Coordinates of C-alpha atoms in Angstrom, one line a residue:
X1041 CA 160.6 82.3 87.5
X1042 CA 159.7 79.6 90.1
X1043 CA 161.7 76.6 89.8
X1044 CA 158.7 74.3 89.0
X1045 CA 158.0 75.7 86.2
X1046 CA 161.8 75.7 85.1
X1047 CA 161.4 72.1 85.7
X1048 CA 159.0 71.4 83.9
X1049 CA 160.6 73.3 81.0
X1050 CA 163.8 70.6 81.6
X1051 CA 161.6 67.6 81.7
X1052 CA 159.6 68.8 78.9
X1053 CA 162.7 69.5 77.1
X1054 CA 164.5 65.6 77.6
X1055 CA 161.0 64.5 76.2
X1056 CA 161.7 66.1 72.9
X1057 CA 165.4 65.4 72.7
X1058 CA 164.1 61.5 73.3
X1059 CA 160.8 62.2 70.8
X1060 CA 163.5 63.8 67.9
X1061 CA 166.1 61.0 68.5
X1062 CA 163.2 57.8 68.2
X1063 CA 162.4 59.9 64.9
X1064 CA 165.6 59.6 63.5
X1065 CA 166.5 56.8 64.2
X1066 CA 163.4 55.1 62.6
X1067 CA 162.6 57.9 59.3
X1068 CA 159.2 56.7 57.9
X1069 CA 157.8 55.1 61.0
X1070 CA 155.3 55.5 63.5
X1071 CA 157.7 58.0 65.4
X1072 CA 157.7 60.2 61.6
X1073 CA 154.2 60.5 61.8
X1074 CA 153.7 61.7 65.4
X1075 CA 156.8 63.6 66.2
X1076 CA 155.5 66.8 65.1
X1077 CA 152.4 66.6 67.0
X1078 CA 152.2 68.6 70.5
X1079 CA 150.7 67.0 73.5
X1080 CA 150.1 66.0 76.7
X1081 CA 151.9 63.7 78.4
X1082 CA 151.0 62.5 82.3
X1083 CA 153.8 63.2 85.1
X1084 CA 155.6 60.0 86.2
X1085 CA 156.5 61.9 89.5
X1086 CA 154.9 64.3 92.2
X1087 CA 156.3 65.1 95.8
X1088 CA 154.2 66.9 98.0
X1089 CA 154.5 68.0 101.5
X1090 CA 151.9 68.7 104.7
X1091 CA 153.2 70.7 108.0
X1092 CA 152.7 69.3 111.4
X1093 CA 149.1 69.7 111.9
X1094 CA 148.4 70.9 115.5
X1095 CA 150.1 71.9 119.0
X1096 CA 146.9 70.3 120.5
X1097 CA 146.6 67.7 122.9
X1098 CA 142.8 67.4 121.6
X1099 CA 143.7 67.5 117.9
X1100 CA 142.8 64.8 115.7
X1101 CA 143.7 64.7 111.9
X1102 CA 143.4 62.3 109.1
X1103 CA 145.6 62.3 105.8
X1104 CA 143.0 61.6 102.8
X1105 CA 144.8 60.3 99.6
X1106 CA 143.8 59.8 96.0
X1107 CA 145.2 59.8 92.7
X1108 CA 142.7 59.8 89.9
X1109 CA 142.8 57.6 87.1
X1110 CA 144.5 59.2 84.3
X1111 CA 144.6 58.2 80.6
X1112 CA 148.1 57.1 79.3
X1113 CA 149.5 57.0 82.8
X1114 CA 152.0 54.3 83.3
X1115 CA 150.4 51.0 85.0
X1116 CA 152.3 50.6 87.9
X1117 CA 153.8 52.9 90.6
X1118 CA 154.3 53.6 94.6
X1119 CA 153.3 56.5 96.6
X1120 CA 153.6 57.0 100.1
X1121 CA 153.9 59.6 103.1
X1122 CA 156.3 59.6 106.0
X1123 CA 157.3 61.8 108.7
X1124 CA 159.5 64.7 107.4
X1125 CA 161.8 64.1 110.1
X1126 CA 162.5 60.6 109.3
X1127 CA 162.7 61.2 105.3
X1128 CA 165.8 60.5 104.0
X1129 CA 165.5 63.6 101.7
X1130 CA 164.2 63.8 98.5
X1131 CA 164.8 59.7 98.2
X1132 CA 162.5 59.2 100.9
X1133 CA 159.1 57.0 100.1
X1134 CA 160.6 56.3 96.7
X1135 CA 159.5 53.4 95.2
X1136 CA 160.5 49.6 96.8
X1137 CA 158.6 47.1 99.0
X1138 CA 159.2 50.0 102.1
X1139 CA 158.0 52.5 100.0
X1140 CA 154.0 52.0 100.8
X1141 CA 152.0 49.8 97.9
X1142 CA 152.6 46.5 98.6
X1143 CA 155.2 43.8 97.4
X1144 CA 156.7 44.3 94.3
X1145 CA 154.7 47.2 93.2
X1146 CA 151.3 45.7 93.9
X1147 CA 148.9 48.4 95.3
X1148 CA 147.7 47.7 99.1
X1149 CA 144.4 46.9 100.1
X1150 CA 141.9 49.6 99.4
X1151 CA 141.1 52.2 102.8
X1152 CA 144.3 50.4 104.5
X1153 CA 145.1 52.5 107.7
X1154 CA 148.6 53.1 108.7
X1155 CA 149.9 54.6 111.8
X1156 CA 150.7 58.1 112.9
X1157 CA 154.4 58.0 111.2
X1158 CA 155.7 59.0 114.7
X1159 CA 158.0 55.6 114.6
X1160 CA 159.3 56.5 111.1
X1161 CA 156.7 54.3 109.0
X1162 CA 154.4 55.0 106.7
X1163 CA 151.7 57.5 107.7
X1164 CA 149.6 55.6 104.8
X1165 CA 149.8 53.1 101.7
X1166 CA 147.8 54.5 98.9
X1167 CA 146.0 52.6 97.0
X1168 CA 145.0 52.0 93.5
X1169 CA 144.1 54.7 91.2
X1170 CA 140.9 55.8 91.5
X1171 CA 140.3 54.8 95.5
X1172 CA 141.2 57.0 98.1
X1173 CA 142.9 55.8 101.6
X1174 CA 143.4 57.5 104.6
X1175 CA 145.3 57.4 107.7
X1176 CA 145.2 59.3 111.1
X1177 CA 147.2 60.7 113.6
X1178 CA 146.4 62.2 117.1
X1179 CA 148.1 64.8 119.4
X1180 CA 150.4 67.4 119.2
X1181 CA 153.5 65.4 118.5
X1182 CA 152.1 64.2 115.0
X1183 CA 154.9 65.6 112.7
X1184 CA 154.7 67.3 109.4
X1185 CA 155.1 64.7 106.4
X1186 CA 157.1 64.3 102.8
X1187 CA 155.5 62.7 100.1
X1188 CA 157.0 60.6 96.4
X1189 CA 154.8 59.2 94.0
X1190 CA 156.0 57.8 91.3
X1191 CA 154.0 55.6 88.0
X1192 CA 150.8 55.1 87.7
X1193 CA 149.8 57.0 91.3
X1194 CA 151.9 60.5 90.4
X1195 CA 149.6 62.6 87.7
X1196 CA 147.5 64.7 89.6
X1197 CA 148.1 62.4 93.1
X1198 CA 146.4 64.8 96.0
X1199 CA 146.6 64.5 99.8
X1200 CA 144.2 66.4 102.1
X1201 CA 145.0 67.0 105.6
X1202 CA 142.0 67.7 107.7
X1203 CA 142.3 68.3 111.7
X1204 CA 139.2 69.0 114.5
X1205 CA 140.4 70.1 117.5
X1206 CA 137.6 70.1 120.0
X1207 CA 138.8 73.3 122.0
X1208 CA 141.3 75.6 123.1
X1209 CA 143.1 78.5 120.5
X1210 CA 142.2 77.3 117.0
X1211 CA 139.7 75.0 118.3
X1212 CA 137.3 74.1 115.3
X1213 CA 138.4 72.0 111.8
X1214 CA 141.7 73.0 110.0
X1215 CA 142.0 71.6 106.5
X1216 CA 144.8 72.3 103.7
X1217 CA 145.7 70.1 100.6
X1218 CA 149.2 69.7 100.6
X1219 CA 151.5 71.3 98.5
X1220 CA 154.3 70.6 96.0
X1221 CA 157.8 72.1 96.8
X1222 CA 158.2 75.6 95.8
X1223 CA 161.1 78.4 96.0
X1224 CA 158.6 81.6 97.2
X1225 CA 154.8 81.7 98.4
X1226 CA 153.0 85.2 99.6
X1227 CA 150.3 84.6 102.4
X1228 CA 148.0 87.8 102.4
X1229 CA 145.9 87.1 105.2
X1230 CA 148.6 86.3 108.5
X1231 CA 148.2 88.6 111.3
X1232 CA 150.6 89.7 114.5
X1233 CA 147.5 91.3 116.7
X1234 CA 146.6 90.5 120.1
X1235 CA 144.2 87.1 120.3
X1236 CA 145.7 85.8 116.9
X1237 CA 148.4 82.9 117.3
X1238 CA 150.0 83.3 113.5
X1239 CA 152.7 80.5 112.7
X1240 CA 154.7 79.9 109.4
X1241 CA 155.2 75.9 108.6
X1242 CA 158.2 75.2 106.8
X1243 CA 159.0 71.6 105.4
X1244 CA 162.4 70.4 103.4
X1245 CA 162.1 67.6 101.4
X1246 CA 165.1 67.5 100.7
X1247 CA 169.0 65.9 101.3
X1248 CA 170.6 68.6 101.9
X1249 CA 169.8 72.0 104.3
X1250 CA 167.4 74.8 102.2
X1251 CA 167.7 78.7 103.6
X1252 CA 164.6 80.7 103.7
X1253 CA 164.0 84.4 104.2
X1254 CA 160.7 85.5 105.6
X1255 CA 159.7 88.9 104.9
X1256 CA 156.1 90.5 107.0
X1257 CA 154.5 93.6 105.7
X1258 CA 151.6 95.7 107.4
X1259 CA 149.5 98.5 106.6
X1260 CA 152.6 100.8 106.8
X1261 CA 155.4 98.5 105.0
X1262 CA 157.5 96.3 105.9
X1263 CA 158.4 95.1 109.5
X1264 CA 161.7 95.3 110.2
X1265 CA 163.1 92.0 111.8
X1266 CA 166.3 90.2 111.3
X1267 CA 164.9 87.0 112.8
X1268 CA 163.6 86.0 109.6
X1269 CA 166.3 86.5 107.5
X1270 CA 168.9 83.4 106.8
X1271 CA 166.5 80.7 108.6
X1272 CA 168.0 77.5 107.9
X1273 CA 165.5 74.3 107.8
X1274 CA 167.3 71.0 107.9
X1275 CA 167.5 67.9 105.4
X1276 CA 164.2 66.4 105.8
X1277 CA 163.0 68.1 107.9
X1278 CA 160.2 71.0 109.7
X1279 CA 160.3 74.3 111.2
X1280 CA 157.9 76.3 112.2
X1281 CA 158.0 80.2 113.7
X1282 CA 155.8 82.0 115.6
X1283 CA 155.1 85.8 113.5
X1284 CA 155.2 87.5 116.6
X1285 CA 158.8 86.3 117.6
X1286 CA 159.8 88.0 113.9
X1287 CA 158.3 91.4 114.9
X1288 CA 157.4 93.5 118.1
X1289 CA 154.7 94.9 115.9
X1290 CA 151.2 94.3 116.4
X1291 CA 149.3 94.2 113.3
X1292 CA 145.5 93.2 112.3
X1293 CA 146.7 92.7 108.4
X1294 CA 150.1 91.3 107.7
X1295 CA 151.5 89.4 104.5
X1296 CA 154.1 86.9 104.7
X1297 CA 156.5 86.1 101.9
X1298 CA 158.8 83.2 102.0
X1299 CA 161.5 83.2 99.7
X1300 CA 164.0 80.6 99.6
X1301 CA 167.9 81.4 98.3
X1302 CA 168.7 78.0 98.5
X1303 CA 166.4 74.4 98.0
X1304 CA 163.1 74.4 97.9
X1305 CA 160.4 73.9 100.6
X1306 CA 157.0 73.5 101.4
X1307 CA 155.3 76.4 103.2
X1308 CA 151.4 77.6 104.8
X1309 CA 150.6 79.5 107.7
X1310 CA 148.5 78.3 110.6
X1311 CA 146.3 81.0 111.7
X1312 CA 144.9 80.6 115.4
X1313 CA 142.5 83.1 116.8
X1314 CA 141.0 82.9 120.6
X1315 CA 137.7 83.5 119.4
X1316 CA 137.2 82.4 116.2
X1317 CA 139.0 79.2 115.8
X1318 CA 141.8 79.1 113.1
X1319 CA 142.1 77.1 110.1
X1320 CA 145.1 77.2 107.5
X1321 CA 146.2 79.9 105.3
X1322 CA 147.9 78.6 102.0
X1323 CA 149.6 80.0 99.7
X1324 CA 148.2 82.7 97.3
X1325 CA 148.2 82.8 93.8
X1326 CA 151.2 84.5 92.1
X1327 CA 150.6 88.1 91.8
X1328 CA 148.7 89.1 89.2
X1329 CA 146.3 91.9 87.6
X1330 CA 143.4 89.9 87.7
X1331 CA 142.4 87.8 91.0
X1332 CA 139.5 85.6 91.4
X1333 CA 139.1 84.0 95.4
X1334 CA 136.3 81.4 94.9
X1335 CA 133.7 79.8 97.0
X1336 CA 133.3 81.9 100.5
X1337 CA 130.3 80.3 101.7
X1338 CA 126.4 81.2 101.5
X1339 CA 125.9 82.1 105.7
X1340 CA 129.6 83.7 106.0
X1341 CA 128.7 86.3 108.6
X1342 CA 131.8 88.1 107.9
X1343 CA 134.0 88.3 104.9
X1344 CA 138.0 90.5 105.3
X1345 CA 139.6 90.9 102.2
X1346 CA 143.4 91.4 102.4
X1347 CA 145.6 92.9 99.7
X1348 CA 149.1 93.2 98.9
X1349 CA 151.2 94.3 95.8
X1350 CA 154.9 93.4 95.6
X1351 CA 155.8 96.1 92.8
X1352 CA 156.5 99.6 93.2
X1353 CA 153.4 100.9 91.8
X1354 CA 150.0 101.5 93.8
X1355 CA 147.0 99.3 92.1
X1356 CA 143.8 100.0 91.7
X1357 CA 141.2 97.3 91.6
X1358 CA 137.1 96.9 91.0
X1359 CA 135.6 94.6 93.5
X1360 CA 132.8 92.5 91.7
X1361 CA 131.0 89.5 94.0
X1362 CA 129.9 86.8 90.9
X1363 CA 126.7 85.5 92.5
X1364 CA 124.1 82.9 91.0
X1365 CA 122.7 85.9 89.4
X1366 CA 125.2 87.2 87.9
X1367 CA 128.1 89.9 88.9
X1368 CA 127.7 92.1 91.7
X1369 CA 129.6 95.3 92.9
X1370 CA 129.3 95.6 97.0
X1371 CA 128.0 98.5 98.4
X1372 CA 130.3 101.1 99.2
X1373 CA 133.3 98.9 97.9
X1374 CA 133.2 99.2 94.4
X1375 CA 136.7 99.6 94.0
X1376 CA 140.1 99.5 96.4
X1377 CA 143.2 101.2 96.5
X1378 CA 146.4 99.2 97.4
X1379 CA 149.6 101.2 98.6
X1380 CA 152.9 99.5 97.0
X1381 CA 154.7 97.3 99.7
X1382 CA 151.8 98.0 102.1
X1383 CA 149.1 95.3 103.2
X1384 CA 145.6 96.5 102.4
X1385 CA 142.4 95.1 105.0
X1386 CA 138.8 95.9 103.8
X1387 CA 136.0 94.5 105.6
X1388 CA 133.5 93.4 103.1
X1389 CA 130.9 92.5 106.2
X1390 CA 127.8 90.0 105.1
X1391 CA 129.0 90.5 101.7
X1392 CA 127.6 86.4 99.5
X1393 CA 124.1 87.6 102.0
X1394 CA 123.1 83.7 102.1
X1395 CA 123.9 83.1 98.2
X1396 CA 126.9 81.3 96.9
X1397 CA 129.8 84.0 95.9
X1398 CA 132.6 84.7 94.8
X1399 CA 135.0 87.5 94.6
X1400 CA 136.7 88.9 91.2
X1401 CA 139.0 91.7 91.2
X1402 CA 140.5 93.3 88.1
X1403 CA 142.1 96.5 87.6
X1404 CA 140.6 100.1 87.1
X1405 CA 143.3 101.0 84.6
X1406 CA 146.7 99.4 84.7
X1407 CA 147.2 95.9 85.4
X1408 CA 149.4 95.9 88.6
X1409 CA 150.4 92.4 90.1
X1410 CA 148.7 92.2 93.1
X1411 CA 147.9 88.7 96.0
X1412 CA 144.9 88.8 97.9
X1413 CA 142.8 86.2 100.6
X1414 CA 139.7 86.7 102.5
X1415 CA 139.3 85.9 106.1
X1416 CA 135.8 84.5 106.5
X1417 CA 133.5 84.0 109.5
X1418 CA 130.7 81.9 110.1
X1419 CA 128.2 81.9 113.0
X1420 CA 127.8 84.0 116.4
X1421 CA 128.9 84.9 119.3
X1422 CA 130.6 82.3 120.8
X1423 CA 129.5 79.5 118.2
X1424 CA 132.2 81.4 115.6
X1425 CA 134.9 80.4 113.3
X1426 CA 137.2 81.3 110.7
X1427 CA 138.8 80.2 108.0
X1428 CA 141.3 81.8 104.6
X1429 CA 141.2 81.6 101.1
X1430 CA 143.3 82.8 99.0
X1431 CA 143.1 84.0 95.5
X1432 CA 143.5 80.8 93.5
X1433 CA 144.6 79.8 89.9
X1434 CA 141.6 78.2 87.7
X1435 CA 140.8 74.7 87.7
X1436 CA 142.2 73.7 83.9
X1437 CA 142.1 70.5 82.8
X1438 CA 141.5 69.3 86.1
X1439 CA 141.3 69.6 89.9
X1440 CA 141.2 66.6 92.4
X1441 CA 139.5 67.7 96.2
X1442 CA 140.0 64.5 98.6
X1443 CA 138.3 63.7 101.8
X1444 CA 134.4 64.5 100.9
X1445 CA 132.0 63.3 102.9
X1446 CA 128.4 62.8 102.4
X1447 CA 127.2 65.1 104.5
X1448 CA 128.8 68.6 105.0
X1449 CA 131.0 68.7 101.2
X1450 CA 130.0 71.9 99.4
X1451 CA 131.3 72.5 96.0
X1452 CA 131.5 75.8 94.2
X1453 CA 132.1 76.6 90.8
X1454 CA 132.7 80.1 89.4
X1455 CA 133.1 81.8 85.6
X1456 CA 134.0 84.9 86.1
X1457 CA 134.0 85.1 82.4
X1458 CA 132.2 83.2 79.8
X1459 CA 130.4 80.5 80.1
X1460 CA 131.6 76.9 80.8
X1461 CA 130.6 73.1 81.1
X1462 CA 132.3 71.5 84.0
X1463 CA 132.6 67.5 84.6
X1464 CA 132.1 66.6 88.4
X1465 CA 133.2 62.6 89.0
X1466 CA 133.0 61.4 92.7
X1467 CA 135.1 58.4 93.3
X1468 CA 134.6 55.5 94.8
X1469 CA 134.4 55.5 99.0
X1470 CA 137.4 54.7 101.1
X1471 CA 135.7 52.0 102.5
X1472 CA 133.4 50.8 99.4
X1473 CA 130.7 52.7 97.0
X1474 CA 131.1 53.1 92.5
X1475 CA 131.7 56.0 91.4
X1476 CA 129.5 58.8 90.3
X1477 CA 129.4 61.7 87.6
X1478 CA 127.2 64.6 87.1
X1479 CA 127.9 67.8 84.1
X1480 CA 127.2 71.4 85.1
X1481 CA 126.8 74.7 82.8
X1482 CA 128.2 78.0 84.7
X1483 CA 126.9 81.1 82.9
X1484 CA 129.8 83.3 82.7
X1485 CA 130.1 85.9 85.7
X1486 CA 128.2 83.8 88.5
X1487 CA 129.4 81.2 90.7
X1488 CA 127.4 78.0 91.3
X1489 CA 127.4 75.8 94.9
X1490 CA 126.7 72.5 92.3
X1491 CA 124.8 69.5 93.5
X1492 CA 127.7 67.4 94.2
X1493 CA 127.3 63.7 93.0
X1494 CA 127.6 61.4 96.1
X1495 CA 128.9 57.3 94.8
X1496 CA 126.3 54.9 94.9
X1497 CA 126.7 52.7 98.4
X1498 CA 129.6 55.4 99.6
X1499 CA 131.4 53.9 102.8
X1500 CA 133.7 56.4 104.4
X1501 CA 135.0 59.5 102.1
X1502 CA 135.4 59.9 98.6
X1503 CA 137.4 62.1 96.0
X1504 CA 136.1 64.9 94.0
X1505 CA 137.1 65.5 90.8
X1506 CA 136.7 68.9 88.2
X1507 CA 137.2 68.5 84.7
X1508 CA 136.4 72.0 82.2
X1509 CA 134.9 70.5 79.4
X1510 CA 134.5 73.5 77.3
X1511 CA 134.1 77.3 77.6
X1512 CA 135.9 80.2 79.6
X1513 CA 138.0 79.4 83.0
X1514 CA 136.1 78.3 86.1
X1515 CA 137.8 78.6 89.2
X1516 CA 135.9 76.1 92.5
X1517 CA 136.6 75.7 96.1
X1518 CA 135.0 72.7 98.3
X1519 CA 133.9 73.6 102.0
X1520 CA 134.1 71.0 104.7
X1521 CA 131.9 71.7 107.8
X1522 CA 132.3 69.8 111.2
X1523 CA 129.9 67.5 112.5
X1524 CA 129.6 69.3 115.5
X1525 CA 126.1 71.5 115.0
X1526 CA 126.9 73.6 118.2
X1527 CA 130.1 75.4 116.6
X1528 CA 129.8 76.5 112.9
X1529 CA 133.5 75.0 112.1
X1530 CA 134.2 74.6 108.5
X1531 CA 137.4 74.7 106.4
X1532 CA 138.0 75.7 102.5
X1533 CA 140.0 74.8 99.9
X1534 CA 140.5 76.5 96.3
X1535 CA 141.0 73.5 93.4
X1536 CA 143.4 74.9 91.0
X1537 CA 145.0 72.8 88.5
X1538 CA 146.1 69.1 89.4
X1539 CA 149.1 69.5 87.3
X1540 CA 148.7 65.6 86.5
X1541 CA 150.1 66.3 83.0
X1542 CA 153.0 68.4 81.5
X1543 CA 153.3 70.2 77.8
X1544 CA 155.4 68.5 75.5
X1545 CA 156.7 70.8 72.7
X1546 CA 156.6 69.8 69.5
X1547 CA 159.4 68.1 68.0
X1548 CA 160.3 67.3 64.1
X1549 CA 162.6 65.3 62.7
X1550 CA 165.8 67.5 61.4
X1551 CA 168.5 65.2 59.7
X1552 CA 170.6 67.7 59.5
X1553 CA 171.8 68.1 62.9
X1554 CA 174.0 65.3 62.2
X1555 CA 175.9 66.8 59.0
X1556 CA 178.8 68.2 59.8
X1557 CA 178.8 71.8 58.4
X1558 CA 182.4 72.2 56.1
X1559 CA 185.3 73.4 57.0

């Protein structure tokens, strides 16, 4: 069991010891009355963690972040993001004047721009609730990041990392959300071949050294290395590894796992190809029988779906592309077989053919936990490039996509299953605009590119938000393509669940846990 989810099992568990305690101590009150009803309570903390962003001279990035306003949420709090080498571990960016919204907990100006968090400062000072803010950084030098929110700016607080690099290996826009801290990922997708440049980001955000072991699997099993095994990533700080420095073996289709024995860490690959640009690969969804990857865009020219199953038993999967229409099964792969241990490639070609899509895998027969990603492609010739998604959890209560811009934001929404009523809000801009908010029906088993609502009198980006309002699961993905109309660069990113509020189990009141039983 990851050890988020055992932590949120602790947290939710101190709630109800507090909940049953307030109920005893006042029988008959306000506490008597509620105690016994389950909820939802916000998070009053979130750490999240982005990897260096580029070994480009050219490259360019900007850190996008917004926390959206969130009912119950406490009314004040900090958030910031500093370099990871600079962190003082786990404590770093918490709370204080230092700690990035203003003198004594009042939220900095709206849009403020920080510096590059080379010198140890801030990379930004988010802002209120509601507004995004962003900050940039330029070069190859900029380091990867640790993030602390805390308050009012920690349920569902998301930061988008978005870098162009103008040419060279990877050349085209890289974009990733970044992620919480974790104890294993698996990254379907990475590759060790000839013209790919495959590296695996590590980042501690931590006070004390985590140790990682990183295991690569191809078509035949797994590649023997020792390099990977026992890598140590200091307090606070980065590493990253080149994939072909772990292996001598060249492979089109390789997944990584990352598995940490001790800490926790945040981890995505950056996949760099000569020809087709590169983009980040983040982490898949946890295995599972039943996959959905959402949104590859419309004019993908090429779609590669890659497989992998951890257990010891071979899965079988049906390959179904959910379409405006409705569910279709692609020509000549209407099913695929994935070897146990091995890493499966199938090239699914012009599979969405200029519609939105999506696809959904579920098993023949037996459920057998599987990961999966697809490799997409847009343009030609020379005008490619690339970018990964991976199978992603659903939206839930809500999903938060930062850094949308009015031109070149595509949002795509998929049932796989029933039916279901989404809630689209768009925040107000970085720089000024109100916000906006449009309702969508997904007929079960297609996937929508929805008419994103833009905020009236939007200066610079803006946040989206996804809220399912009633119905089955919908899983969405927002594409970002590059200003630049001579290369067809774009990046992707799944929206799975903000986690901006934990379960709290329901608690009664029990007098009898202080009798003493007789002797």
């Amino acid at each position: 069991m990851k050890r988020t989810t055992l932590s949120l099992f602790a947290g939710a568990a101190a709630l109800a010891a507090v909940t049953g305690f307030a109920a005893v101590s006042a029988p008959g009150g306000p506490g008597a009355e509620t105690a016994g009803q389950p909820g939802e309570l916000p998070v009053e903390r979130t750490s999240l963690l982005c990897p260096a962003p580029s070994a480009s001279d050219l490259a360019e990035t900007t850190y996008t972040s917004f926390t959206p306003v969130t009912e119950g949420a406490e009314k004040k709090g900090t958030a910031t993001l500093t370099a990871a080498a600079a962190g003082a571990g786990a404590e770093a960016g918490k709370g204080g004047e230092d700690a990035g919204s203003g003198k004594d907990g009042e939220d900095a100006k709206d849009g403020e721009e920080s510096n590059d968090g080379k010198d140890g400062k801030p990379v930004l000072r988010p802002g209120a609730p509601g507004t995004p803010v962003t900050g940039t950084a330029s070069g190859a030098d900029a380091p990867a990041l640790t993030g602390t929110a805390e308050g009012s700016h920690a349920p569902g607080w998301t930061v988008q990392q978005t870098t162009e690099v103008a040419a060279g290996t990877g050349r085209g826009l890289l974009g990733l959300n970044c992620t919480a801290p974790d104890t294993e990922f698996w990254f379907p997708g990475a590759s060790t071949a000839s013209g790919r440049t495959d590296y695996v980001h590590l980042t501690n955000p931590d006070d004390s050294a985590a140790v990682v072991d990183i295991e690569l699997y191809g078509k035949d099993g797994v590649l023997k290395s020792t390099v990977g095994e026992g890598v140590t990533v200091p307090p606070g700080g980065g590493e990253s590894l080149l994939l072909s420095t772990l292996t001598d073996v060249e492979q089109t289709d390789v997944t990584v796992h990352v598995n940490v024995r001790s800490g926790r860490l945040g981890a995505a690959v950056q996949a760099l190809d000569d020809k087709t640009g590169g983009d980040w690969l983040t982490a898949a969804a946890d295995p599972a029988g039943e996959l959905v990857v959402p949104g590859i865009p419309a004019d993908a020219t090429s779609v590669r779906l890659m497989l992998f199953t951890p257990g010891g038993s071979d899965a079988d999967l049906k390959v179904r592309l959910a379409s405006p229409s409705g569910a279709i099964t692609p020509a000549g792969h209407e099913t695929v077989h994935v070897k146990a241990g091995m890493t499966t490639g199938v090239d699914l070609g012009e599979v969405t053919r200029g519609e939105a899509g999506s696809l959904v895998l579920t098993p023949t027969s037996g459920s057998v936990p599987v990961v999966a990603a697809v490799r997409v492609v847009r343009g030609k010739g020379g005008e490619q490039e690339s970018a990964f998604i991976p199978a992603s959890d659903p939206v839930g209560a809500r999903a938060t996509a930062a850094e949308n811009r009015a031109k070149g934001t595509t949002l795509s929404v998929t049932a796989p299953d029933r039916t279901a009523k989404v809630e689209v809000t768009a925040s107000a801009g970085t720089e000024g605009g109100t916000t906006a908010t449009k309702t969508f029906t997904i007929e079960g088993g297609t996937t929508q590119n929805v008419e994103v609502p833009v905020p009236a009198g939007l200066k610079g980006t803006y946040a989206l938000t996804v809220e399912t309002v009633s119905g089955g699961p919908v899983y969405a993905a927002r594409t970002l393509t590059g200003e630049d109309e001579d290369v067809a660069s774009f990046t992707v990113q799944p929206l799975p669940d903000d986690r901006g509020t934990v379960s709290v189990p329901k608690a009664e009141q029990n007098l009898s846990v202080l009798q003493q039983p007789p002797a």
